[in-house]
Amino acid sequence: MVNYFDHLVQGPGYIYNLSQTLPSSAFMLGFDSFSFLFSSVLILTTGTVFAMWMGEKITDKGIGNGISLLIMVGILARLPQAFIQEFSSTITNNNGGPMLLVIEIIIWLLVIIACVLLVMAVRKIPVQYARRTTTGDFEQDMMGGNRQWIPLKLNASGVMPIIFAQAIMFMPAACAA
């Protein structure tokens, strides 16, 4: 069960943060008006609840972890624009040139490979079962039980590592600012 009250508490904080970081011309009605604050919090809360509902419906259909899929689609939707922006910034502004662009692409591919490996990684926990014999054969009793494995997923939470990879890759830029 999701506590929707949290969204009503976080909404004004988010709007206040926006008012401090954006210029005042970004707010048409003015930040100080109650109608702007009320409508903004209502829109943020409604959008969050709708996204959570849509994620639950995706999960119910058996496609996968719905919220993680929605976040991943949002990341992938911005990917072409990010590539074009990075390409133009690196090449036209002479910020490292083509060699830096190649290095960035290699690092990007390594991150994708690491994410795929994290999703597919399974630790095999050995389990031994005692073998039951109905014949009473002493030699068969001495052989021991069957060895089987319990597959324990490394990414048991179901959260896609690409979400965390994006956050990790943006961390140096955030720390530098």
C-alpha positions as YAML, in Angstrom:
chain: A
units: angstrom
residues:
- id: 1
  name: MET
  ca: [0.00, 0.00, 0.00]
- id: 2
  name: VAL
  ca: [1.37, 3.35, -1.00]
- id: 3
  name: ASN
  ca: [1.05, 6.34, 1.28]
- id: 4
  name: TYR
  ca: [-0.23, 9.13, -0.98]
- id: 5
  name: PHE
  ca: [0.15, 11.65, 1.83]
- id: 6
  name: ASP
  ca: [3.92, 11.61, 1.21]
- id: 7
  name: HIS
  ca: [3.35, 13.04, -2.26]
- id: 8
  name: LEU
  ca: [1.26, 15.88, -0.82]
- id: 9
  name: VAL
  ca: [4.11, 16.70, 1.57]
- id: 10
  name: GLN
  ca: [6.90, 16.42, -1.00]
- id: 11
  name: GLY
  ca: [5.06, 18.44, -3.67]
- id: 12
  name: PRO
  ca: [5.38, 21.87, -1.99]
- id: 13
  name: GLY
  ca: [9.04, 21.17, -1.24]
- id: 14
  name: TYR
  ca: [9.67, 20.35, -4.89]
- id: 15
  name: ILE
  ca: [7.83, 23.48, -6.07]
- id: 16
  name: TYR
  ca: [9.78, 25.62, -3.58]
- id: 17
  name: ASN
  ca: [13.05, 24.13, -4.85]
- id: 18
  name: LEU
  ca: [12.03, 24.98, -8.41]
- id: 19
  name: SER
  ca: [11.22, 28.55, -7.38]
- id: 20
  name: GLN
  ca: [14.71, 28.94, -5.92]
- id: 21
  name: THR
  ca: [16.55, 27.49, -8.93]
- id: 22
  name: LEU
  ca: [14.50, 28.90, -11.81]
- id: 23
  name: PRO
  ca: [14.08, 32.59, -12.66]
- id: 24
  name: SER
  ca: [10.82, 34.24, -11.62]
- id: 25
  name: SER
  ca: [9.81, 34.62, -15.27]
- id: 26
  name: ALA
  ca: [9.36, 30.81, -15.41]
- id: 27
  name: PHE
  ca: [6.27, 31.10, -13.20]
- id: 28
  name: MET
  ca: [3.35, 32.66, -15.05]
- id: 29
  name: LEU
  ca: [1.02, 33.10, -12.09]
- id: 30
  name: GLY
  ca: [3.74, 33.87, -9.61]
- id: 31
  name: PHE
  ca: [5.06, 31.50, -7.00]
- id: 32
  name: ASP
  ca: [3.45, 33.31, -4.09]
- id: 33
  name: SER
  ca: [-0.13, 32.77, -5.24]
- id: 34
  name: PHE
  ca: [-2.07, 30.02, -3.50]
- id: 35
  name: SER
  ca: [-3.75, 28.91, -6.72]
- id: 36
  name: PHE
  ca: [-0.38, 28.24, -8.35]
- id: 37
  name: LEU
  ca: [0.92, 26.26, -5.39]
- id: 38
  name: PHE
  ca: [-2.33, 24.29, -5.03]
- id: 39
  name: SER
  ca: [-2.59, 23.44, -8.73]
- id: 40
  name: SER
  ca: [1.10, 22.51, -8.95]
- id: 41
  name: VAL
  ca: [0.92, 20.16, -5.96]
- id: 42
  name: LEU
  ca: [-2.32, 18.66, -7.30]
- id: 43
  name: ILE
  ca: [-0.75, 18.04, -10.72]
- id: 44
  name: LEU
  ca: [2.43, 16.54, -9.22]
- id: 45
  name: THR
  ca: [0.45, 14.24, -6.91]
- id: 46
  name: THR
  ca: [-2.00, 13.17, -9.62]
- id: 47
  name: GLY
  ca: [0.81, 12.48, -12.09]
- id: 48
  name: THR
  ca: [2.71, 10.42, -9.53]
- id: 49
  name: VAL
  ca: [-0.36, 8.38, -8.61]
- id: 50
  name: PHE
  ca: [-1.14, 7.83, -12.30]
- id: 51
  name: ALA
  ca: [2.43, 6.67, -13.01]
- id: 52
  name: MET
  ca: [2.30, 4.30, -10.04]
- id: 53
  name: TRP
  ca: [-1.06, 2.93, -11.19]
- id: 54
  name: MET
  ca: [0.28, 2.41, -14.71]
- id: 55
  name: GLY
  ca: [3.36, 0.66, -13.30]
- id: 56
  name: GLU
  ca: [1.16, -1.66, -11.23]
- id: 57
  name: LYS
  ca: [-0.92, -2.50, -14.32]
- id: 58
  name: ILE
  ca: [2.24, -3.33, -16.27]
- id: 59
  name: THR
  ca: [3.42, -5.55, -13.40]
- id: 60
  name: ASP
  ca: [0.00, -7.25, -13.19]
- id: 61
  name: LYS
  ca: [0.14, -8.12, -16.90]
- id: 62
  name: GLY
  ca: [3.38, -9.99, -16.28]
- id: 63
  name: ILE
  ca: [5.55, -7.88, -18.55]
- id: 64
  name: GLY
  ca: [8.02, -7.02, -15.80]
- id: 65
  name: ASN
  ca: [8.58, -4.55, -13.02]
- id: 66
  name: GLY
  ca: [6.27, -1.76, -14.18]
- id: 67
  name: ILE
  ca: [7.79, 1.23, -12.40]
- id: 68
  name: SER
  ca: [11.30, 0.23, -13.46]
- id: 69
  name: LEU
  ca: [10.11, -0.13, -17.05]
- id: 70
  name: LEU
  ca: [8.54, 3.33, -16.97]
- id: 71
  name: ILE
  ca: [11.75, 4.85, -15.61]
- id: 72
  name: MET
  ca: [13.81, 3.01, -18.22]
- id: 73
  name: VAL
  ca: [11.54, 4.21, -21.04]
- id: 74
  name: GLY
  ca: [11.98, 7.77, -19.77]
- id: 75
  name: ILE
  ca: [15.75, 7.35, -19.84]
- id: 76
  name: LEU
  ca: [15.72, 5.80, -23.30]
- id: 77
  name: ALA
  ca: [13.45, 8.55, -24.63]
- id: 78
  name: ARG
  ca: [16.10, 11.15, -23.75]
- id: 79
  name: LEU
  ca: [18.98, 9.07, -25.11]
- id: 80
  name: PRO
  ca: [19.01, 10.31, -28.75]
- id: 81
  name: GLN
  ca: [18.90, 13.94, -27.63]
- id: 82
  name: ALA
  ca: [21.72, 13.30, -25.15]
- id: 83
  name: PHE
  ca: [23.83, 11.68, -27.90]
- id: 84
  name: ILE
  ca: [23.31, 14.60, -30.27]
- id: 85
  name: GLN
  ca: [24.07, 17.11, -27.53]
- id: 86
  name: GLU
  ca: [27.23, 15.24, -26.44]
- id: 87
  name: PHE
  ca: [28.40, 14.85, -30.04]
- id: 88
  name: SER
  ca: [27.92, 18.54, -30.83]
- id: 89
  name: SER
  ca: [29.52, 19.59, -27.54]
- id: 90
  name: THR
  ca: [32.55, 17.37, -28.03]
- id: 91
  name: ILE
  ca: [33.15, 18.02, -31.73]
- id: 92
  name: THR
  ca: [32.06, 21.61, -32.33]
- id: 93
  name: ASN
  ca: [33.26, 23.17, -29.07]
- id: 94
  name: ASN
  ca: [36.55, 21.28, -29.32]
- id: 95
  name: ASN
  ca: [36.08, 19.77, -25.85]
- id: 96
  name: GLY
  ca: [38.39, 16.81, -26.29]
- id: 97
  name: GLY
  ca: [37.72, 16.09, -29.92]
- id: 98
  name: PRO
  ca: [36.75, 12.81, -31.55]
- id: 99
  name: MET
  ca: [39.06, 10.74, -29.34]
- id: 100
  name: LEU
  ca: [37.17, 11.73, -26.18]
- id: 101
  name: LEU
  ca: [33.90, 10.90, -27.95]
- id: 102
  name: VAL
  ca: [35.20, 7.40, -28.77]
- id: 103
  name: ILE
  ca: [36.31, 6.91, -25.15]
- id: 104
  name: GLU
  ca: [32.87, 8.01, -23.92]
- id: 105
  name: ILE
  ca: [31.14, 5.57, -26.29]
- id: 106
  name: ILE
  ca: [33.40, 2.73, -25.08]
- id: 107
  name: ILE
  ca: [32.62, 3.55, -21.44]
- id: 108
  name: TRP
  ca: [28.91, 3.73, -22.31]
- id: 109
  name: LEU
  ca: [29.04, 0.28, -23.93]
- id: 110
  name: LEU
  ca: [30.91, -1.13, -20.92]
- id: 111
  name: VAL
  ca: [28.20, 0.23, -18.61]
- id: 112
  name: ILE
  ca: [25.52, -1.44, -20.76]
- id: 113
  name: ILE
  ca: [27.41, -4.76, -20.70]
- id: 114
  name: ALA
  ca: [27.80, -4.51, -16.91]
- id: 115
  name: CYS
  ca: [24.06, -3.82, -16.55]
- id: 116
  name: VAL
  ca: [23.14, -6.83, -18.67]
- id: 117
  name: LEU
  ca: [25.52, -9.03, -16.66]
- id: 118
  name: LEU
  ca: [24.00, -7.77, -13.41]
- id: 119
  name: VAL
  ca: [20.48, -8.57, -14.58]
- id: 120
  name: MET
  ca: [21.43, -12.06, -15.76]
- id: 121
  name: ALA
  ca: [23.80, -12.94, -12.88]
- id: 122
  name: VAL
  ca: [22.79, -15.98, -10.85]
- id: 123
  name: ARG
  ca: [24.60, -17.46, -7.88]
- id: 124
  name: LYS
  ca: [24.18, -21.22, -7.72]
- id: 125
  name: ILE
  ca: [23.76, -22.37, -4.11]
- id: 126
  name: PRO
  ca: [24.46, -26.11, -3.85]
- id: 127
  name: VAL
  ca: [21.84, -28.24, -2.10]
- id: 128
  name: GLN
  ca: [22.17, -31.93, -1.29]
- id: 129
  name: TYR
  ca: [19.16, -34.15, -0.83]
- id: 130
  name: ALA
  ca: [19.34, -37.57, 0.76]
- id: 131
  name: ARG
  ca: [18.54, -40.32, -1.72]
- id: 132
  name: ARG
  ca: [15.86, -42.77, -0.72]
- id: 133
  name: THR
  ca: [16.37, -46.33, -1.84]
- id: 134
  name: THR
  ca: [13.70, -48.96, -1.84]
- id: 135
  name: THR
  ca: [16.03, -51.81, -2.78]
- id: 136
  name: GLY
  ca: [18.20, -51.59, 0.30]
- id: 137
  name: ASP
  ca: [21.34, -51.57, -1.87]
- id: 138
  name: PHE
  ca: [24.26, -50.64, 0.38]
- id: 139
  name: GLU
  ca: [26.39, -49.37, -2.50]
- id: 140
  name: GLN
  ca: [23.67, -47.02, -3.68]
- id: 141
  name: ASP
  ca: [23.21, -45.68, -0.13]
- id: 142
  name: MET
  ca: [26.92, -44.86, 0.06]
- id: 143
  name: MET
  ca: [26.75, -42.74, -3.11]
- id: 144
  name: GLY
  ca: [24.99, -39.94, -1.23]
- id: 145
  name: GLY
  ca: [22.27, -37.64, -2.41]
- id: 146
  name: ASN
  ca: [21.68, -35.81, -5.64]
- id: 147
  name: ARG
  ca: [23.41, -32.48, -6.01]
- id: 148
  name: GLN
  ca: [21.15, -29.70, -7.18]
- id: 149
  name: TRP
  ca: [21.36, -25.94, -7.28]
- id: 150
  name: ILE
  ca: [19.17, -23.15, -5.98]
- id: 151
  name: PRO
  ca: [19.49, -20.24, -8.42]
- id: 152
  name: LEU
  ca: [19.78, -17.03, -6.38]
- id: 153
  name: LYS
  ca: [19.54, -13.92, -8.55]
- id: 154
  name: LEU
  ca: [22.10, -11.23, -7.88]
- id: 155
  name: ASN
  ca: [19.53, -8.58, -8.76]
- id: 156
  name: ALA
  ca: [16.75, -10.04, -6.62]
- id: 157
  name: SER
  ca: [14.99, -6.73, -6.06]
- id: 158
  name: GLY
  ca: [14.02, -6.50, -9.73]
- id: 159
  name: VAL
  ca: [15.19, -2.89, -10.08]
- id: 160
  name: MET
  ca: [16.98, -2.46, -13.36]
- id: 161
  name: PRO
  ca: [20.64, -1.52, -12.95]
- id: 162
  name: ILE
  ca: [20.47, 0.96, -15.84]
- id: 163
  name: ILE
  ca: [18.61, 3.33, -13.53]
- id: 164
  name: PHE
  ca: [21.47, 3.26, -11.05]
- id: 165
  name: ALA
  ca: [24.05, 3.38, -13.83]
- id: 166
  name: GLN
  ca: [22.57, 6.64, -15.07]
- id: 167
  name: ALA
  ca: [22.66, 8.10, -11.58]
- id: 168
  name: ILE
  ca: [26.27, 7.00, -11.12]
- id: 169
  name: MET
  ca: [27.33, 8.45, -14.47]
- id: 170
  name: PHE
  ca: [25.76, 11.84, -13.66]
- id: 171
  name: MET
  ca: [27.32, 11.94, -10.18]
- id: 172
  name: PRO
  ca: [30.71, 13.45, -11.24]
- id: 173
  name: ALA
  ca: [28.96, 16.31, -13.06]
- id: 174
  name: ALA
  ca: [26.75, 16.97, -10.06]
- id: 175
  name: CYS
  ca: [29.72, 16.98, -7.69]
- id: 176
  name: ALA
  ca: [31.71, 19.31, -9.97]
- id: 177
  name: ALA
  ca: [28.93, 21.89, -10.08]
...
